[in-house]
Amino acid sequence: VQQEGGGNIVSLSQANHKALSKKALIEKRLIEALHHKDLTVMYQPQIDLSTGKIDAVEALVRWEDAVLGTVPPNELIPVAEESGMIHDIGSFMLEKACEQAALWSRNGKPMKISVNSSIREFRDNNMVKKVRQALDKYNCPAHLLKIEITEKFALEAESEQSIIRQMLQLQNDGIVFILDDFGTGYASFRYMQLLPISELKIDQSFIAGLLQQEKPQKLVHGMIQFGKSMDIRVIAEGVETKEQLDLLKKLGCDAVQGFYISYPVAASEIDIQ
Ligand code: C2E
Ligand code: CA
Ligand code: CA
Ligand code: CA
């Protein structure tokens, strides 16, 4: 047992070392990628269930590096948040979204775009300016832009006045805030009262168990009812089957997003009806 323990310690520290150097490498390559604007954006459509049509898309960052290969957002974002490069990623995504939304709008087929944001971007106290600049640059109407914040973000933001102030200013401009990953932290009635949240996105972990188990179904039903009582639009993400879609419709969900509807795709592949 002793020896096994010792072996574990060695391999653990090797794993740590490996993780560290991977992080450092991601950081180094990311600086280059941002410099050369090598990141790309994929858009995942959302269907509004009252019309059956795509009414919004979520912008998701993609990075294919020559050395590292595909670096998924779940690896990329934490490194970027820690290093501060999330500010540049955030700006890049905002600009891309505004450019694309303005283009669709000019072509007579307006479509809302939501971007994911990190709390660190708001801690800069620069977010309002950053968003307005991106909108102005492409002449994009503010109501076409939505910003997704996670439940974790919301929990932290409820005690940070400067973040609440920025969110209220942006809402006043016409920007909609979506509460992402709803149900994964703990739903706080405090932030519901303090933050200008217009839409809820039920986390995909609840949708995954929707048909097999009774509890997720009850929870999802409760979340939809909660949204209705608060006048908040409810989106379900991670919808992978027709059965899930049908049940969500029956439960009164407002919109759905997930592989069953579409994978995230390039802007040119979005089929606007
Ligand atoms: P998220 O905001 O919850 O985004 C949804 C994730 O679920 C996306 O993963 C999407 O590709 C995936 N997804 C969509 N439909 C389905 C489905 O039906 N089944 C399953 N299993 N997955 C589905 P992705 O693109 O890998 O992004 C992962 C996370 O990284 C995002 O989670 C978000 O938190 C973060 N992220 C992505 N892009 C950005 C960005 O530009 N800025 C920031 N701050 N975070 C980002
Ligand atoms: Ca999201
Ligand atoms: Ca989510
Ligand atoms: Ca998530």
Short mmCIF file of C-alpha atoms and ligand atoms in Angstrom, two decimals:
data_model
loop_
_atom_site.label_atom_id
_atom_site.label_comp_id
_atom_site.label_asym_id
_atom_site.label_seq_id
_atom_site.Cartn_x
_atom_site.Cartn_y
_atom_site.Cartn_z
CA VAL A 1 0.00 0.00 0.00
CA GLN A 2 2.87 2.29 0.91
CA GLN A 3 4.52 1.78 -2.40
CA GLU A 4 1.30 2.24 -4.27
CA GLY A 5 0.78 5.50 -2.43
CA GLY A 6 4.27 6.62 -3.33
CA GLY A 7 3.70 5.74 -6.96
CA ASN A 8 0.52 7.77 -6.96
CA ILE A 9 2.31 10.80 -5.63
CA VAL A 10 4.88 10.63 -8.40
CA SER A 11 2.30 10.24 -11.14
CA LEU A 12 0.18 12.98 -9.64
CA SER A 13 3.02 15.45 -9.69
CA GLN A 14 3.83 14.39 -13.24
CA ALA A 15 0.23 15.00 -14.17
CA ASN A 16 0.38 18.39 -12.48
CA HIS A 17 3.49 19.26 -14.35
CA LYS A 18 1.92 18.21 -17.59
CA ALA A 19 -1.20 20.26 -16.90
CA LEU A 20 0.93 23.26 -16.08
CA SER A 21 2.96 23.10 -19.25
CA LYS A 22 -0.17 22.52 -21.32
CA LYS A 23 -1.64 25.64 -19.79
CA ALA A 24 1.49 27.63 -20.47
CA LEU A 25 1.50 26.38 -24.04
CA ILE A 26 -2.17 27.27 -24.56
CA GLU A 27 -1.44 30.72 -23.21
CA LYS A 28 1.52 31.22 -25.50
CA ARG A 29 -0.32 30.02 -28.60
CA LEU A 30 -3.41 32.02 -27.69
CA ILE A 31 -1.47 35.26 -27.69
CA GLU A 32 -0.44 34.48 -31.27
CA ALA A 33 -3.93 33.41 -32.28
CA LEU A 34 -5.49 36.60 -30.94
CA HIS A 35 -2.84 38.66 -32.64
CA HIS A 36 -3.59 37.03 -35.98
CA LYS A 37 -7.33 36.82 -35.31
CA ASP A 38 -7.14 33.07 -35.79
CA LEU A 39 -10.17 32.33 -33.64
CA THR A 40 -13.45 31.62 -35.36
CA VAL A 41 -17.10 31.71 -34.36
CA MET A 42 -19.75 29.05 -34.76
CA TYR A 43 -23.42 29.82 -34.34
CA GLN A 44 -25.97 27.47 -32.83
CA PRO A 45 -29.60 28.19 -33.72
CA GLN A 46 -32.43 28.38 -31.22
CA ILE A 47 -35.99 27.62 -32.20
CA ASP A 48 -38.79 29.72 -30.76
CA LEU A 49 -41.51 27.17 -30.03
CA SER A 50 -44.37 29.62 -30.54
CA THR A 51 -43.39 30.16 -34.19
CA GLY A 52 -41.28 27.08 -34.90
CA LYS A 53 -38.63 29.36 -36.39
CA ILE A 54 -35.04 30.22 -35.59
CA ASP A 55 -35.13 33.51 -33.78
CA ALA A 56 -31.67 33.64 -32.25
CA VAL A 57 -28.26 32.01 -32.44
CA GLU A 58 -25.59 31.55 -29.78
CA ALA A 59 -22.05 32.53 -30.74
CA LEU A 60 -19.49 29.96 -29.60
CA VAL A 61 -15.76 30.43 -29.90
CA ARG A 62 -13.70 27.91 -31.89
CA TRP A 63 -9.95 27.56 -32.03
CA GLU A 64 -7.98 25.30 -34.29
CA ASP A 65 -4.31 25.77 -33.51
CA ALA A 66 -1.48 24.57 -35.76
CA VAL A 67 0.43 23.12 -32.82
CA LEU A 68 -2.25 22.22 -30.30
CA GLY A 69 -4.96 21.14 -32.73
CA THR A 70 -8.55 21.82 -31.70
CA VAL A 71 -8.68 23.47 -28.30
CA PRO A 72 -12.26 23.20 -26.97
CA PRO A 73 -13.80 26.20 -25.16
CA ASN A 74 -13.85 24.25 -21.91
CA GLU A 75 -10.04 24.20 -22.00
CA LEU A 76 -9.54 27.55 -23.63
CA ILE A 77 -11.85 29.75 -21.55
CA PRO A 78 -10.47 28.90 -18.08
CA VAL A 79 -6.92 29.60 -19.28
CA ALA A 80 -8.04 32.84 -20.89
CA GLU A 81 -9.88 33.88 -17.73
CA GLU A 82 -6.85 33.25 -15.58
CA SER A 83 -4.40 35.02 -17.88
CA GLY A 84 -6.65 37.99 -18.62
CA MET A 85 -6.89 37.14 -22.32
CA ILE A 86 -10.62 36.66 -21.83
CA HIS A 87 -10.90 40.42 -22.42
CA ASP A 88 -9.55 40.03 -25.93
CA ILE A 89 -11.63 36.93 -26.62
CA GLY A 90 -14.68 38.80 -25.35
CA SER A 91 -13.99 41.78 -27.59
CA PHE A 92 -13.37 39.54 -30.56
CA MET A 93 -16.65 37.65 -30.03
CA LEU A 94 -18.63 40.85 -29.50
CA GLU A 95 -17.28 42.37 -32.67
CA LYS A 96 -17.92 39.24 -34.71
CA ALA A 97 -21.46 38.97 -33.36
CA CYS A 98 -22.24 42.63 -34.08
CA GLU A 99 -20.78 42.37 -37.57
CA GLN A 100 -22.84 39.27 -38.34
CA ALA A 101 -26.07 40.55 -36.77
CA ALA A 102 -25.75 43.81 -38.71
CA LEU A 103 -25.17 41.88 -41.93
CA TRP A 104 -28.24 39.66 -41.46
CA SER A 105 -30.25 42.73 -40.55
CA ARG A 106 -29.15 44.61 -43.67
CA ASN A 107 -30.11 41.60 -45.75
CA GLY A 108 -33.63 41.92 -44.39
CA LYS A 109 -33.39 38.82 -42.23
CA PRO A 110 -32.68 40.08 -38.73
CA MET A 111 -31.53 37.51 -36.22
CA LYS A 112 -30.55 37.94 -32.59
CA ILE A 113 -27.12 36.77 -31.51
CA SER A 114 -26.13 35.91 -27.98
CA VAL A 115 -22.55 35.97 -26.77
CA ASN A 116 -21.16 34.37 -23.64
CA SER A 117 -19.47 36.66 -21.20
CA SER A 118 -17.17 36.17 -18.27
CA ILE A 119 -17.53 38.13 -15.05
CA ARG A 120 -13.94 39.29 -15.46
CA GLU A 121 -14.99 41.35 -18.46
CA PHE A 122 -17.43 43.27 -16.28
CA ARG A 123 -14.91 43.71 -13.45
CA ASP A 124 -12.95 45.93 -15.82
CA ASN A 125 -15.68 48.53 -15.53
CA ASN A 126 -15.31 48.88 -19.24
CA MET A 127 -18.01 46.59 -20.53
CA VAL A 128 -20.58 49.22 -21.42
CA LYS A 129 -18.08 51.10 -23.54
CA LYS A 130 -16.81 47.88 -25.09
CA VAL A 131 -20.29 46.74 -26.10
CA ARG A 132 -21.34 50.16 -27.41
CA GLN A 133 -18.17 50.41 -29.48
CA ALA A 134 -18.75 47.01 -31.06
CA LEU A 135 -22.37 47.91 -31.87
CA ASP A 136 -21.35 51.30 -33.30
CA LYS A 137 -18.51 49.91 -35.34
CA TYR A 138 -20.90 47.75 -37.37
CA ASN A 139 -24.01 49.85 -37.00
CA CYS A 140 -25.71 46.97 -35.24
CA PRO A 141 -29.04 47.63 -33.46
CA ALA A 142 -28.63 46.90 -29.75
CA HIS A 143 -31.78 44.79 -29.55
CA LEU A 144 -30.12 42.19 -31.77
CA LEU A 145 -27.46 41.51 -29.15
CA LYS A 146 -27.94 39.28 -26.13
CA ILE A 147 -25.42 38.56 -23.42
CA GLU A 148 -25.30 35.24 -21.60
CA ILE A 149 -24.12 35.18 -18.01
CA THR A 150 -23.80 31.98 -16.02
CA GLU A 151 -25.59 31.33 -12.77
CA LYS A 152 -22.18 31.43 -11.07
CA PHE A 153 -21.61 34.90 -12.54
CA ALA A 154 -25.03 36.02 -11.26
CA LEU A 155 -24.32 34.80 -7.75
CA GLU A 156 -21.10 36.79 -7.61
CA ALA A 157 -22.56 39.84 -9.34
CA GLU A 158 -25.42 40.28 -6.89
CA SER A 159 -23.00 41.80 -4.38
CA GLU A 160 -21.02 43.89 -6.87
CA GLN A 161 -22.71 47.21 -7.47
CA SER A 162 -20.51 48.20 -10.41
CA ILE A 163 -21.48 45.05 -12.30
CA ILE A 164 -25.17 45.55 -11.63
CA ARG A 165 -24.85 49.16 -12.80
CA GLN A 166 -23.20 48.12 -16.07
CA MET A 167 -25.83 45.46 -16.70
CA LEU A 168 -28.63 47.96 -16.11
CA GLN A 169 -27.03 50.43 -18.52
CA LEU A 170 -26.73 47.77 -21.19
CA GLN A 171 -30.30 46.63 -20.63
CA ASN A 172 -31.35 50.23 -20.99
CA ASP A 173 -29.59 50.27 -24.35
CA GLY A 174 -31.82 47.39 -25.42
CA ILE A 175 -29.55 44.45 -24.73
CA VAL A 176 -31.11 41.30 -23.30
CA PHE A 177 -29.42 39.27 -20.57
CA ILE A 178 -29.77 35.51 -20.50
CA LEU A 179 -29.08 33.50 -17.37
CA ASP A 180 -27.11 30.48 -18.62
CA ASP A 181 -26.62 27.09 -16.94
CA PHE A 182 -29.71 27.72 -14.84
CA GLY A 183 -30.09 25.21 -12.04
CA THR A 184 -26.42 24.29 -11.66
CA GLY A 185 -25.43 26.70 -8.90
CA TYR A 186 -28.32 27.52 -6.75
CA ALA A 187 -31.16 29.68 -7.91
CA SER A 188 -31.01 32.82 -5.85
CA PHE A 189 -34.08 34.97 -5.61
CA ARG A 190 -31.77 37.79 -4.65
CA TYR A 191 -30.05 38.02 -8.01
CA MET A 192 -33.37 37.53 -9.73
CA GLN A 193 -34.44 40.68 -8.00
CA LEU A 194 -31.23 42.63 -8.55
CA LEU A 195 -30.09 41.72 -12.05
CA PRO A 196 -31.88 42.59 -15.30
CA ILE A 197 -32.43 39.03 -16.49
CA SER A 198 -34.94 38.51 -19.33
CA GLU A 199 -34.32 34.89 -20.25
CA LEU A 200 -33.33 31.68 -18.51
CA LYS A 201 -31.46 28.84 -20.13
CA ILE A 202 -32.07 25.53 -18.37
CA ASP A 203 -28.79 23.66 -18.13
CA GLN A 204 -28.39 20.69 -20.43
CA SER A 205 -27.77 18.31 -17.50
CA PHE A 206 -31.50 18.51 -16.69
CA ILE A 207 -32.51 17.92 -20.30
CA ALA A 208 -30.32 14.81 -20.55
CA GLY A 209 -32.34 12.95 -17.91
CA LEU A 210 -35.70 14.37 -18.89
CA LEU A 211 -37.35 11.23 -20.27
CA GLN A 212 -35.82 8.54 -18.10
CA GLN A 213 -36.38 10.05 -14.72
CA GLU A 214 -39.19 11.68 -12.85
CA LYS A 215 -37.10 14.16 -10.89
CA PRO A 216 -35.50 16.08 -13.78
CA GLN A 217 -38.94 16.29 -15.37
CA LYS A 218 -40.38 17.82 -12.23
CA LEU A 219 -37.44 20.18 -11.93
CA VAL A 220 -37.69 21.31 -15.55
CA HIS A 221 -41.42 21.78 -15.15
CA GLY A 222 -40.77 23.86 -12.03
CA MET A 223 -38.15 25.99 -13.79
CA ILE A 224 -40.52 26.67 -16.69
CA GLN A 225 -43.28 27.65 -14.26
CA PHE A 226 -40.85 29.84 -12.37
CA GLY A 227 -39.89 31.62 -15.61
CA LYS A 228 -43.54 32.15 -16.50
CA SER A 229 -44.37 33.62 -13.10
CA MET A 230 -41.43 36.02 -13.43
CA ASP A 231 -42.22 36.94 -17.05
CA ILE A 232 -38.91 35.46 -18.10
CA ARG A 233 -38.50 33.55 -21.35
CA VAL A 234 -37.27 29.99 -20.81
CA ILE A 235 -34.89 28.23 -23.19
CA ALA A 236 -33.82 24.60 -22.88
CA GLU A 237 -30.35 23.73 -24.09
CA GLY A 238 -28.85 20.37 -24.91
CA VAL A 239 -31.97 19.11 -26.70
CA GLU A 240 -30.80 16.01 -28.53
CA THR A 241 -33.97 14.08 -29.38
CA LYS A 242 -37.46 14.62 -30.73
CA GLU A 243 -38.89 13.11 -27.54
CA GLN A 244 -37.16 15.75 -25.44
CA LEU A 245 -38.40 18.49 -27.77
CA ASP A 246 -42.00 17.22 -27.62
CA LEU A 247 -41.96 17.01 -23.85
CA LEU A 248 -40.48 20.51 -23.51
CA LYS A 249 -43.20 21.83 -25.78
CA LYS A 250 -45.80 20.14 -23.61
CA LEU A 251 -44.26 21.61 -20.48
CA GLY A 252 -44.58 25.11 -21.97
CA CYS A 253 -40.93 25.87 -22.68
CA ASP A 254 -40.45 28.95 -24.90
CA ALA A 255 -37.41 28.00 -26.96
CA VAL A 256 -35.00 25.13 -27.57
CA GLN A 257 -31.39 24.75 -28.58
CA GLY A 258 -29.39 21.59 -29.09
CA PHE A 259 -27.96 19.03 -31.46
CA TYR A 260 -31.45 17.79 -32.42
CA ILE A 261 -32.12 21.20 -33.97
CA SER A 262 -28.60 21.91 -35.16
CA TYR A 263 -24.97 21.65 -34.21
CA PRO A 264 -23.12 24.95 -33.97
CA VAL A 265 -22.37 25.90 -37.59
CA ALA A 266 -20.73 28.64 -39.63
CA ALA A 267 -22.83 31.79 -40.15
CA SER A 268 -23.26 30.98 -43.85
CA GLU A 269 -24.98 27.71 -42.94
CA ILE A 270 -27.65 29.31 -40.80
CA ASP A 271 -30.88 28.89 -42.66
CA ILE A 272 -33.02 31.91 -41.85
CA GLN A 273 -36.67 31.35 -42.74
P1 C2E B 1 -22.43 26.96 -22.86
O1 C2E B 1 -22.51 28.44 -22.92
O2 C2E B 1 -23.34 26.24 -21.93
O3 C2E B 1 -22.65 26.48 -24.38
C1 C2E B 1 -23.31 25.30 -24.74
C2 C2E B 1 -22.34 24.17 -25.03
O4 C2E B 1 -23.08 22.98 -25.23
C3 C2E B 1 -21.54 24.39 -26.31
O5 C2E B 1 -20.28 23.76 -26.11
C4 C2E B 1 -22.37 23.62 -27.34
O6 C2E B 1 -21.63 23.21 -28.46
C5 C2E B 1 -22.83 22.46 -26.52
N1 C2E B 1 -24.08 21.90 -27.01
C6 C2E B 1 -25.04 22.50 -27.74
N2 C2E B 1 -26.08 21.67 -27.97
C7 C2E B 1 -25.77 20.50 -27.35
C8 C2E B 1 -26.45 19.23 -27.24
O7 C2E B 1 -27.55 19.01 -27.74
N3 C2E B 1 -25.81 18.26 -26.52
C9 C2E B 1 -24.60 18.47 -25.94
N4 C2E B 1 -24.04 17.45 -25.27
N5 C2E B 1 -23.93 19.64 -26.04
C10 C2E B 1 -24.51 20.64 -26.74
P2 C2E B 1 -18.91 24.48 -26.46
O8 C2E B 1 -19.04 25.28 -27.72
O9 C2E B 1 -17.86 23.44 -26.39
O10 C2E B 1 -18.72 25.53 -25.28
C11 C2E B 1 -18.53 25.10 -23.96
C12 C2E B 1 -18.61 26.25 -23.00
O11 C2E B 1 -17.53 27.17 -23.21
C13 C2E B 1 -19.86 27.11 -23.17
O12 C2E B 1 -20.93 26.49 -22.51
C14 C2E B 1 -19.43 28.41 -22.56
O13 C2E B 1 -19.55 28.38 -21.16
C15 C2E B 1 -17.97 28.47 -22.93
N6 C2E B 1 -17.79 29.34 -24.11
C16 C2E B 1 -17.90 29.06 -25.43
N7 C2E B 1 -17.64 30.13 -26.20
C17 C2E B 1 -17.37 31.16 -25.34
C18 C2E B 1 -17.03 32.55 -25.50
O14 C2E B 1 -16.93 33.09 -26.62
N8 C2E B 1 -16.83 33.27 -24.36
C19 C2E B 1 -16.96 32.72 -23.10
N9 C2E B 1 -16.74 33.50 -22.02
N10 C2E B 1 -17.27 31.43 -22.92
C20 C2E B 1 -17.48 30.65 -24.02
CA CA B 2 -24.05 29.89 -23.23
CA CA B 3 -25.27 26.63 -20.94
CA CA B 4 -22.53 24.94 -19.74
#
